[in-house]
mmCIF file of C-alpha atoms in Angstrom:
data_model
loop_
_atom_site.group_PDB
_atom_site.id
_atom_site.type_symbol
_atom_site.label_atom_id
_atom_site.label_comp_id
_atom_site.label_asym_id
_atom_site.label_seq_id
_atom_site.Cartn_x
_atom_site.Cartn_y
_atom_site.Cartn_z
ATOM 1 C CA UNK A 1 -86.982 205.605 368.062
ATOM 2 C CA UNK A 2 -86.226 205.397 364.359
ATOM 3 C CA UNK A 3 -84.581 208.306 362.574
ATOM 4 C CA UNK A 4 -87.612 208.652 360.277
ATOM 5 C CA UNK A 5 -90.053 208.925 363.180
ATOM 6 C CA UNK A 6 -87.826 211.458 364.929
ATOM 7 C CA UNK A 7 -87.552 213.523 361.743
ATOM 8 C CA UNK A 8 -91.323 213.431 361.269
ATOM 9 C CA UNK A 9 -92.091 214.601 364.794
ATOM 10 C CA UNK A 10 -89.464 217.352 364.398
ATOM 11 C CA UNK A 11 -91.278 218.639 361.305
ATOM 12 C CA UNK A 12 -94.588 218.675 363.169
ATOM 13 C CA UNK A 13 -93.022 220.372 366.189
ATOM 14 C CA UNK A 14 -91.561 223.001 363.851
ATOM 15 C CA UNK A 15 -95.022 223.706 362.429
ATOM 16 C CA UNK A 16 -96.428 223.902 365.954
ATOM 17 C CA UNK A 17 -93.761 226.374 367.085
ATOM 18 C CA UNK A 18 -94.211 228.621 364.038
ATOM 19 C CA UNK A 19 -97.975 228.572 364.475
ATOM 20 C CA UNK A 20 -97.691 229.191 368.224
ATOM 21 C CA UNK A 21 -95.578 232.328 367.742
ATOM 22 C CA UNK A 22 -97.610 233.701 364.822
ATOM 23 C CA UNK A 23 -100.965 232.854 366.377
ATOM 24 C CA UNK A 24 -100.152 234.363 369.760
ATOM 25 C CA UNK A 25 -99.226 237.629 368.086
ATOM 26 C CA UNK A 26 -102.348 237.418 365.927
ATOM 27 C CA UNK A 27 -104.772 236.589 368.761
ATOM 28 C CA UNK A 28 -103.148 239.141 371.036
ATOM 29 C CA UNK A 29 -103.440 241.879 368.419
ATOM 30 C CA UNK A 30 -107.186 241.209 368.273
ATOM 31 C CA UNK A 31 -107.378 241.557 372.048
ATOM 32 C CA UNK A 32 -105.464 244.852 372.089
ATOM 33 C CA UNK A 33 -107.650 246.155 369.267
ATOM 34 C CA UNK A 34 -110.629 245.501 371.543
ATOM 35 C CA UNK A 35 -109.001 247.007 374.651
ATOM 36 C CA UNK A 36 -108.090 250.327 373.035
ATOM 37 C CA UNK A 37 -111.109 250.754 370.754
ATOM 38 C CA UNK A 38 -112.778 253.195 373.183
ATOM 39 C CA UNK A 39 -109.663 255.366 373.519
ATOM 40 C CA UNK A 40 -109.783 257.734 370.531
ATOM 41 C CA UNK A 41 -106.865 259.746 371.929
ATOM 42 C CA UNK A 42 -104.504 256.921 370.962
ATOM 43 C CA UNK A 43 -103.940 255.193 367.645
ATOM 44 C CA UNK A 44 -103.260 251.832 369.320
ATOM 45 C CA UNK A 45 -106.383 250.142 367.921
ATOM 46 C CA UNK A 46 -105.558 251.211 364.358
ATOM 47 C CA UNK A 47 -102.022 249.857 364.807
ATOM 48 C CA UNK A 48 -103.409 246.500 365.962
ATOM 49 C CA UNK A 49 -105.906 246.370 363.082
ATOM 50 C CA UNK A 50 -103.238 247.133 360.494
ATOM 51 C CA UNK A 51 -101.209 244.224 361.848
ATOM 52 C CA UNK A 52 -104.238 241.908 361.927
ATOM 53 C CA UNK A 53 -105.525 242.657 358.441
ATOM 54 C CA UNK A 54 -102.844 240.884 356.350
ATOM 55 C CA UNK A 55 -101.675 238.262 358.866
ATOM 56 C CA UNK A 56 -104.620 236.338 360.234
ATOM 57 C CA UNK A 57 -105.207 234.537 356.913
ATOM 58 C CA UNK A 58 -101.532 233.481 356.714
ATOM 59 C CA UNK A 59 -101.531 232.240 360.311
ATOM 60 C CA UNK A 60 -104.340 229.775 359.602
ATOM 61 C CA UNK A 61 -102.192 228.077 356.936
ATOM 62 C CA UNK A 62 -100.003 226.579 359.641
ATOM 63 C CA UNK A 63 -102.806 225.051 361.695
ATOM 64 C CA UNK A 64 -103.921 223.237 358.531
ATOM 65 C CA UNK A 65 -100.322 222.120 357.964
ATOM 66 C CA UNK A 66 -100.132 220.737 361.517
ATOM 67 C CA UNK A 67 -103.297 218.648 361.141
ATOM 68 C CA UNK A 68 -102.324 217.329 357.709
ATOM 69 C CA UNK A 69 -98.777 216.468 358.822
ATOM 70 C CA UNK A 70 -100.004 214.761 361.972
ATOM 71 C CA UNK A 71 -102.505 212.639 360.058
ATOM 72 C CA UNK A 72 -99.962 211.839 357.332
ATOM 73 C CA UNK A 73 -96.982 210.958 359.510
ATOM 74 C CA UNK A 74 -98.705 209.435 362.550
ATOM 75 C CA UNK A 75 -102.028 207.870 361.485
ATOM 76 C CA UNK A 76 -101.844 205.390 364.372
ATOM 77 C CA UNK A 77 -101.770 208.194 366.915
ATOM 78 C CA UNK A 78 -104.177 210.544 365.134
ATOM 79 C CA UNK A 79 -107.247 208.409 365.835
ATOM 80 C CA UNK A 80 -106.566 208.370 369.583
ATOM 81 C CA UNK A 81 -105.690 212.068 369.641
ATOM 82 C CA UNK A 82 -108.852 212.871 367.693
ATOM 83 C CA UNK A 83 -110.927 210.903 370.191
ATOM 84 C CA UNK A 84 -109.561 212.440 373.394
ATOM 85 C CA UNK A 85 -109.360 215.933 371.906
ATOM 86 C CA UNK A 86 -112.885 215.919 370.472
ATOM 87 C CA UNK A 87 -114.301 218.362 373.041
ATOM 88 C CA UNK A 88 -111.430 220.911 373.175
ATOM 89 C CA UNK A 89 -110.843 220.516 369.429
ATOM 90 C CA UNK A 90 -114.487 221.269 368.634
ATOM 91 C CA UNK A 91 -114.393 224.321 370.923
ATOM 92 C CA UNK A 92 -111.251 225.577 369.168
ATOM 93 C CA UNK A 93 -112.760 225.179 365.691
ATOM 94 C CA UNK A 94 -115.964 226.938 366.763
ATOM 95 C CA UNK A 95 -114.081 229.875 368.282
ATOM 96 C CA UNK A 96 -111.784 230.136 365.265
ATOM 97 C CA UNK A 97 -114.813 230.271 362.969
ATOM 98 C CA UNK A 98 -116.507 232.908 365.136
ATOM 99 C CA UNK A 99 -113.368 235.017 365.380
ATOM 100 C CA UNK A 100 -112.599 234.860 361.665
ATOM 101 C CA UNK A 101 -116.145 235.695 360.648
ATOM 102 C CA UNK A 102 -116.586 238.552 363.084
ATOM 103 C CA UNK A 103 -113.125 239.909 362.265
ATOM 104 C CA UNK A 104 -114.093 240.216 358.611
ATOM 105 C CA UNK A 105 -117.503 241.750 359.318
ATOM 106 C CA UNK A 106 -115.998 244.274 361.767
ATOM 107 C CA UNK A 107 -114.246 245.940 358.804
ATOM 108 C CA UNK A 108 -117.379 245.929 356.634
ATOM 109 C CA UNK A 109 -120.336 246.687 358.946
ATOM 110 C CA UNK A 110 -118.997 249.904 360.453
ATOM 111 C CA UNK A 111 -122.147 250.545 362.505
ATOM 112 C CA UNK A 112 -121.488 247.284 364.402
ATOM 113 C CA UNK A 113 -117.699 247.626 364.441
ATOM 114 C CA UNK A 114 -117.290 247.874 368.215
ATOM 115 C CA UNK A 115 -119.584 244.934 368.982
ATOM 116 C CA UNK A 116 -117.915 242.725 366.374
ATOM 117 C CA UNK A 117 -114.449 243.765 367.562
ATOM 118 C CA UNK A 118 -115.363 242.775 371.125
ATOM 119 C CA UNK A 119 -116.567 239.346 369.989
ATOM 120 C CA UNK A 120 -113.461 238.663 367.907
ATOM 121 C CA UNK A 121 -111.208 240.021 370.674
ATOM 122 C CA UNK A 122 -112.752 237.899 373.426
ATOM 123 C CA UNK A 123 -112.714 234.739 371.308
ATOM 124 C CA UNK A 124 -109.085 235.429 370.399
ATOM 125 C CA UNK A 125 -108.342 235.753 374.118
ATOM 126 C CA UNK A 126 -109.913 232.367 374.906
ATOM 127 C CA UNK A 127 -108.543 230.318 371.970
ATOM 128 C CA UNK A 128 -104.864 230.215 373.139
ATOM 129 C CA UNK A 129 -105.924 228.939 376.565
ATOM 130 C CA UNK A 130 -107.903 226.072 375.038
ATOM 131 C CA UNK A 131 -105.208 225.315 372.457
ATOM 132 C CA UNK A 132 -102.626 224.980 375.219
ATOM 133 C CA UNK A 133 -104.748 222.316 376.967
ATOM 134 C CA UNK A 134 -103.689 219.867 374.249
ATOM 135 C CA UNK A 135 -100.235 219.597 375.859
ATOM 136 C CA UNK A 136 -101.211 218.532 379.409
ATOM 137 C CA UNK A 137 -103.875 216.188 378.015
ATOM 138 C CA UNK A 138 -101.099 214.235 376.276
ATOM 139 C CA UNK A 139 -99.412 213.703 379.661
ATOM 140 C CA UNK A 140 -101.885 210.877 380.186
ATOM 141 C CA UNK A 141 -103.344 211.465 383.633
ATOM 142 C CA UNK A 142 -106.625 212.809 382.230
ATOM 143 C CA UNK A 143 -107.212 209.904 379.835
ATOM 144 C CA UNK A 144 -109.062 206.709 380.814
ATOM 145 C CA UNK A 145 -109.273 203.479 378.839
ATOM 146 C CA UNK A 146 -112.849 202.147 378.849
ATOM 147 C CA UNK A 147 -113.516 198.874 377.001
ATOM 148 C CA UNK A 148 -110.395 199.429 374.952
ATOM 149 C CA UNK A 149 -111.372 202.996 373.993
ATOM 150 C CA UNK A 150 -109.509 206.122 375.066
ATOM 151 C CA UNK A 151 -111.802 208.598 376.836
ATOM 152 C CA UNK A 152 -111.027 212.083 378.148
ATOM 153 C CA UNK A 153 -111.824 212.420 381.871
ATOM 154 C CA UNK A 154 -113.318 215.911 381.834
ATOM 155 C CA UNK A 155 -113.819 215.977 385.612
ATOM 156 C CA UNK A 156 -110.145 215.276 386.302
ATOM 157 C CA UNK A 157 -109.170 217.774 383.612
ATOM 158 C CA UNK A 158 -111.178 220.648 385.063
ATOM 159 C CA UNK A 159 -110.023 219.960 388.638
ATOM 160 C CA UNK A 160 -106.310 219.999 387.791
ATOM 161 C CA UNK A 161 -104.148 222.993 388.812
ATOM 162 C CA UNK A 162 -101.711 222.032 386.046
ATOM 163 C CA UNK A 163 -104.400 222.616 383.405
ATOM 164 C CA UNK A 164 -105.064 226.135 384.657
ATOM 165 C CA UNK A 165 -101.321 226.831 384.826
ATOM 166 C CA UNK A 166 -100.954 225.912 381.152
ATOM 167 C CA UNK A 167 -104.012 227.961 380.181
ATOM 168 C CA UNK A 168 -102.857 231.015 382.150
ATOM 169 C CA UNK A 169 -99.384 230.731 380.616
ATOM 170 C CA UNK A 170 -100.906 230.595 377.128
ATOM 171 C CA UNK A 171 -103.001 233.720 377.694
ATOM 172 C CA UNK A 172 -100.256 235.783 379.330
ATOM 173 C CA UNK A 173 -97.705 234.703 376.705
ATOM 174 C CA UNK A 174 -100.160 235.663 373.959
ATOM 175 C CA UNK A 175 -100.583 239.140 375.368
ATOM 176 C CA UNK A 176 -96.847 239.517 376.106
ATOM 177 C CA UNK A 177 -95.628 238.509 372.640
ATOM 178 C CA UNK A 178 -98.312 240.499 370.849
ATOM 179 C CA UNK A 179 -97.625 243.634 372.885
ATOM 180 C CA UNK A 180 -93.909 243.330 372.022
ATOM 181 C CA UNK A 181 -94.686 242.903 368.322
ATOM 182 C CA UNK A 182 -97.127 245.817 368.307
ATOM 183 C CA UNK A 183 -94.596 247.969 370.168
ATOM 184 C CA UNK A 184 -92.118 247.229 367.372
ATOM 185 C CA UNK A 185 -94.799 247.870 364.744
ATOM 186 C CA UNK A 186 -95.717 251.189 366.395
ATOM 187 C CA UNK A 187 -92.056 252.117 366.518
ATOM 188 C CA UNK A 188 -91.680 251.498 362.778
ATOM 189 C CA UNK A 189 -94.884 253.491 362.166
ATOM 190 C CA UNK A 190 -93.421 256.301 364.317
ATOM 191 C CA UNK A 191 -96.575 256.338 366.419
ATOM 192 C CA UNK A 192 -95.004 257.233 369.744
ATOM 193 C CA UNK A 193 -98.184 257.188 371.842
ATOM 194 C CA UNK A 194 -99.092 253.667 370.712
ATOM 195 C CA UNK A 195 -95.484 252.568 371.231
ATOM 196 C CA UNK A 196 -95.505 253.766 374.835
ATOM 197 C CA UNK A 197 -98.751 251.907 375.522
ATOM 198 C CA UNK A 198 -97.581 248.599 374.056
ATOM 199 C CA UNK A 199 -94.154 248.884 375.701
ATOM 200 C CA UNK A 200 -95.887 249.391 379.050
ATOM 201 C CA UNK A 201 -98.134 246.373 378.420
ATOM 202 C CA UNK A 202 -95.109 244.209 377.583
ATOM 203 C CA UNK A 203 -93.303 245.265 380.746
ATOM 204 C CA UNK A 204 -96.338 244.276 382.826
ATOM 205 C CA UNK A 205 -97.155 240.998 381.100
ATOM 206 C CA UNK A 206 -93.611 239.688 380.694
ATOM 207 C CA UNK A 207 -93.046 239.016 384.412
ATOM 208 C CA UNK A 208 -96.558 237.570 384.743
ATOM 209 C CA UNK A 209 -95.897 235.100 381.910
ATOM 210 C CA UNK A 210 -92.639 233.917 383.476
ATOM 211 C CA UNK A 211 -94.414 233.424 386.822
ATOM 212 C CA UNK A 212 -97.003 231.277 385.031
ATOM 213 C CA UNK A 213 -94.147 229.242 383.503
ATOM 214 C CA UNK A 214 -92.778 228.529 386.983
ATOM 215 C CA UNK A 215 -96.309 227.596 388.109
ATOM 216 C CA UNK A 216 -96.423 225.046 385.284
ATOM 217 C CA UNK A 217 -93.210 223.465 386.548
ATOM 218 C CA UNK A 218 -94.478 223.342 390.132
ATOM 219 C CA UNK A 219 -97.730 221.634 389.154
ATOM 220 C CA UNK A 220 -95.984 219.307 386.688
ATOM 221 C CA UNK A 221 -93.845 217.981 389.515
ATOM 222 C CA UNK A 222 -96.892 216.635 391.333
ATOM 223 C CA UNK A 223 -99.190 215.776 388.413
ATOM 224 C CA UNK A 224 -96.812 214.552 385.675
ATOM 225 C CA UNK A 225 -93.500 213.902 387.389
ATOM 226 C CA UNK A 226 -92.185 211.857 384.460
ATOM 227 C CA UNK A 227 -91.976 214.884 382.182
ATOM 228 C CA UNK A 228 -90.873 217.231 384.986
ATOM 229 C CA UNK A 229 -87.898 214.958 385.710
ATOM 230 C CA UNK A 230 -86.924 214.803 382.048
ATOM 231 C CA UNK A 231 -87.243 218.589 381.697
ATOM 232 C CA UNK A 232 -84.808 218.989 384.585
ATOM 233 C CA UNK A 233 -82.339 217.009 382.491
ATOM 234 C CA UNK A 234 -82.694 219.798 379.900
ATOM 235 C CA UNK A 235 -81.878 222.531 382.419
ATOM 236 C CA UNK A 236 -79.404 224.358 380.104
ATOM 237 C CA UNK A 237 -82.223 224.979 377.616
ATOM 238 C CA UNK A 238 -84.517 226.239 380.383
ATOM 239 C CA UNK A 239 -81.802 228.553 381.682
ATOM 240 C CA UNK A 240 -81.253 229.756 378.118
ATOM 241 C CA UNK A 241 -84.947 230.552 377.928
ATOM 242 C CA UNK A 242 -84.771 232.614 381.121
ATOM 243 C CA UNK A 243 -81.669 234.401 379.790
ATOM 244 C CA UNK A 244 -83.515 235.332 376.578
ATOM 245 C CA UNK A 245 -86.409 236.649 378.663
ATOM 246 C CA UNK A 246 -84.006 238.885 380.586
ATOM 247 C CA UNK A 247 -82.467 240.134 377.333
ATOM 248 C CA UNK A 248 -85.957 240.946 376.020
ATOM 249 C CA UNK A 249 -86.732 242.880 379.192
ATOM 250 C CA UNK A 250 -83.417 244.762 379.170
ATOM 251 C CA UNK A 251 -83.965 245.631 375.497
ATOM 252 C CA UNK A 252 -87.029 247.651 376.443
ATOM 253 C CA UNK A 253 -84.872 249.913 378.627
ATOM 254 C CA UNK A 254 -82.034 250.492 376.175
ATOM 255 C CA UNK A 255 -81.813 253.876 374.416
ATOM 256 C CA UNK A 256 -83.954 253.930 371.287
ATOM 257 C CA UNK A 257 -82.172 254.008 367.935
ATOM 258 C CA UNK A 258 -85.055 255.952 366.352
ATOM 259 C CA UNK A 259 -85.985 258.577 368.937
ATOM 260 C CA UNK A 260 -83.592 260.078 371.456
ATOM 261 C CA UNK A 261 -86.426 260.797 373.896
ATOM 262 C CA UNK A 262 -87.695 257.200 374.009
ATOM 263 C CA UNK A 263 -86.461 254.041 375.670
ATOM 264 C CA UNK A 264 -86.506 250.585 374.177
ATOM 265 C CA UNK A 265 -85.386 248.517 371.214
ATOM 266 C CA UNK A 266 -88.540 246.485 370.527
ATOM 267 C CA UNK A 267 -87.140 244.615 367.505
ATOM 268 C CA UNK A 268 -84.376 243.123 369.670
ATOM 269 C CA UNK A 269 -86.973 242.316 372.349
ATOM 270 C CA UNK A 270 -89.175 240.470 369.832
ATOM 271 C CA UNK A 271 -86.235 238.382 368.592
ATOM 272 C CA UNK A 272 -85.070 237.581 372.135
ATOM 273 C CA UNK A 273 -88.587 236.615 373.240
ATOM 274 C CA UNK A 274 -88.971 234.331 370.216
ATOM 275 C CA UNK A 275 -85.743 232.544 371.172
ATOM 276 C CA UNK A 276 -86.999 232.406 374.746
ATOM 277 C CA UNK A 277 -90.024 230.372 373.689
ATOM 278 C CA UNK A 278 -87.968 228.315 371.239
ATOM 279 C CA UNK A 279 -85.567 227.180 373.973
ATOM 280 C CA UNK A 280 -88.424 226.399 376.358
ATOM 281 C CA UNK A 281 -90.375 224.496 373.706
ATOM 282 C CA UNK A 282 -87.285 222.458 372.800
ATOM 283 C CA UNK A 283 -86.779 221.489 376.446
ATOM 284 C CA UNK A 284 -90.429 220.472 376.735
ATOM 285 C CA UNK A 285 -90.520 218.621 373.404
ATOM 286 C CA UNK A 286 -87.315 216.721 374.141
ATOM 287 C CA UNK A 287 -88.696 215.705 377.544
ATOM 288 C CA UNK A 288 -91.966 214.534 375.964
ATOM 289 C CA UNK A 289 -90.204 212.028 373.687
ATOM 290 C CA UNK A 290 -90.784 209.249 372.820
ATOM 291 C CA UNK A 291 -94.421 209.615 373.902
ATOM 292 C CA UNK A 292 -97.209 211.247 371.946
ATOM 293 C CA UNK A 293 -99.703 210.209 374.613
ATOM 294 C CA UNK A 294 -98.161 208.932 377.834
ATOM 295 C CA UNK A 295 -97.699 206.025 378.444
ATOM 296 C CA UNK A 296 -99.356 204.065 375.631
ATOM 297 C CA UNK A 297 -98.685 205.893 372.357
ATOM 298 C CA UNK A 298 -95.114 206.597 371.201
ATOM 299 C CA UNK A 299 -93.926 208.220 367.998
ATOM 300 C CA UNK A 300 -92.800 204.788 366.824
ATOM 301 C CA UNK A 301 -96.079 202.968 367.535
ATOM 302 C CA UNK A 302 -98.136 205.621 365.733
ATOM 303 C CA UNK A 303 -95.728 206.111 362.824
ATOM 304 C CA UNK A 304 -96.720 205.566 359.195
ATOM 305 C CA UNK A 305 -95.004 203.117 356.834
ATOM 306 C CA UNK A 306 -91.375 204.176 356.108
ATOM 307 C CA UNK A 307 -91.966 204.266 352.328
ATOM 308 C CA UNK A 308 -95.003 206.495 352.825
ATOM 309 C CA UNK A 309 -92.972 208.777 355.073
ATOM 310 C CA UNK A 310 -90.211 209.193 352.493
ATOM 311 C CA UNK A 311 -92.694 210.153 349.790
ATOM 312 C CA UNK A 312 -94.417 212.609 352.132
ATOM 313 C CA UNK A 313 -91.105 214.034 353.299
ATOM 314 C CA UNK A 314 -90.046 214.841 349.725
ATOM 315 C CA UNK A 315 -93.431 216.503 349.161
ATOM 316 C CA UNK A 316 -93.006 218.662 352.268
ATOM 317 C CA UNK A 317 -89.491 219.678 351.233
ATOM 318 C CA UNK A 318 -90.709 220.778 347.795
ATOM 319 C CA UNK A 319 -93.670 222.656 349.331
ATOM 320 C CA UNK A 320 -91.353 224.373 351.800
ATOM 321 C CA UNK A 321 -88.987 225.468 349.028
ATOM 322 C CA UNK A 322 -91.942 226.946 347.117
ATOM 323 C CA UNK A 323 -93.754 228.609 350.024
ATOM 324 C CA UNK A 324 -90.979 229.837 352.311
ATOM 325 C CA UNK A 325 -89.678 232.610 349.986
ATOM 326 C CA UNK A 326 -93.267 233.799 349.627
ATOM 327 C CA UNK A 327 -93.712 234.033 353.406
ATOM 328 C CA UNK A 328 -90.412 235.898 353.767
ATOM 329 C CA UNK A 329 -91.354 238.328 350.984
ATOM 330 C CA UNK A 330 -94.795 238.851 352.538
ATOM 331 C CA UNK A 331 -93.292 239.630 355.931
ATOM 332 C CA UNK A 332 -90.671 242.016 354.583
ATOM 333 C CA UNK A 333 -93.251 243.822 352.445
ATOM 334 C CA UNK A 334 -95.686 244.002 355.339
ATOM 335 C CA UNK A 335 -93.128 245.332 357.848
ATOM 336 C CA UNK A 336 -91.396 247.760 355.482
ATOM 337 C CA UNK A 337 -94.232 249.313 353.470
ATOM 338 C CA UNK A 338 -94.182 252.783 355.005
ATOM 339 C CA UNK A 339 -97.389 253.872 353.279
ATOM 340 C CA UNK A 340 -99.328 250.964 354.777
ATOM 341 C CA UNK A 341 -97.711 251.067 358.216
ATOM 342 C CA UNK A 342 -98.326 254.793 358.653
ATOM 343 C CA UNK A 343 -101.848 254.791 357.199
ATOM 344 C CA UNK A 344 -104.471 256.272 359.498
#
């Protein structure tokens, strides 16, 4: 592996991780908005909607960045990925379009608000599961080569326990991370009833998500042993991920710094959970190298020309320097504007 190719795939993996964390919180917030919409005694739906309103547009920036970076840095691999991911990719784009459209209309057409919220919530619940299927597809066992063309074996895909383990992990992680974030958001808004609900949801979904992670490892051992073996070589990172999960869970039982009658420090839990997924994703990404699609496509075989990479890399650095302060300012403004956070 050349240094340039490794740097390029690191940039893409960084975009993927940022999008994964932001999108799971975004999709999950849409789901919780749907769940609590018929419970007027709690303000949980309004909390979720106030989080959704300014963030879902920003989240979509990163999925565009992933596609552009992948096509720019690895044109040799993009054609094959585009071919085998045509069906799940088309489903993702369709659901994203439906969710975005219905999310907008749910705030305009008030007489259809509940129906539109249900549609956007359900689609947001399904999207993470389909997005996560991209990872096991790249393990290679669901891809056939027919007359020199790479073809996705849909039958093998749908009959694989590993596929359902990844999908279930994506859904439970989405709901876990979003419930943690909304618990923190409710805490800042001083909405104690909503905070208690989202804290309870996080305590339920956290253990379920970690069980799904273990299920992934069990099914990987039989279906894609090559990556399971390499992940075992990264055991310290996996143990670090479990440790961060425990810290996140313990944080929800610590005495609150805001209210003496409440338990939990959700901000610490959100940070710990983010590191939990970062450590796990690093272990997985490191184990996946050097393959983009096992066993035929590596990061080196699909890499662009070195001169093209250097020009693109400089462009990305400049774009990052311009955009990153704006994202930080947006987040700080969004999380600290008391008038907006506490609006009814």
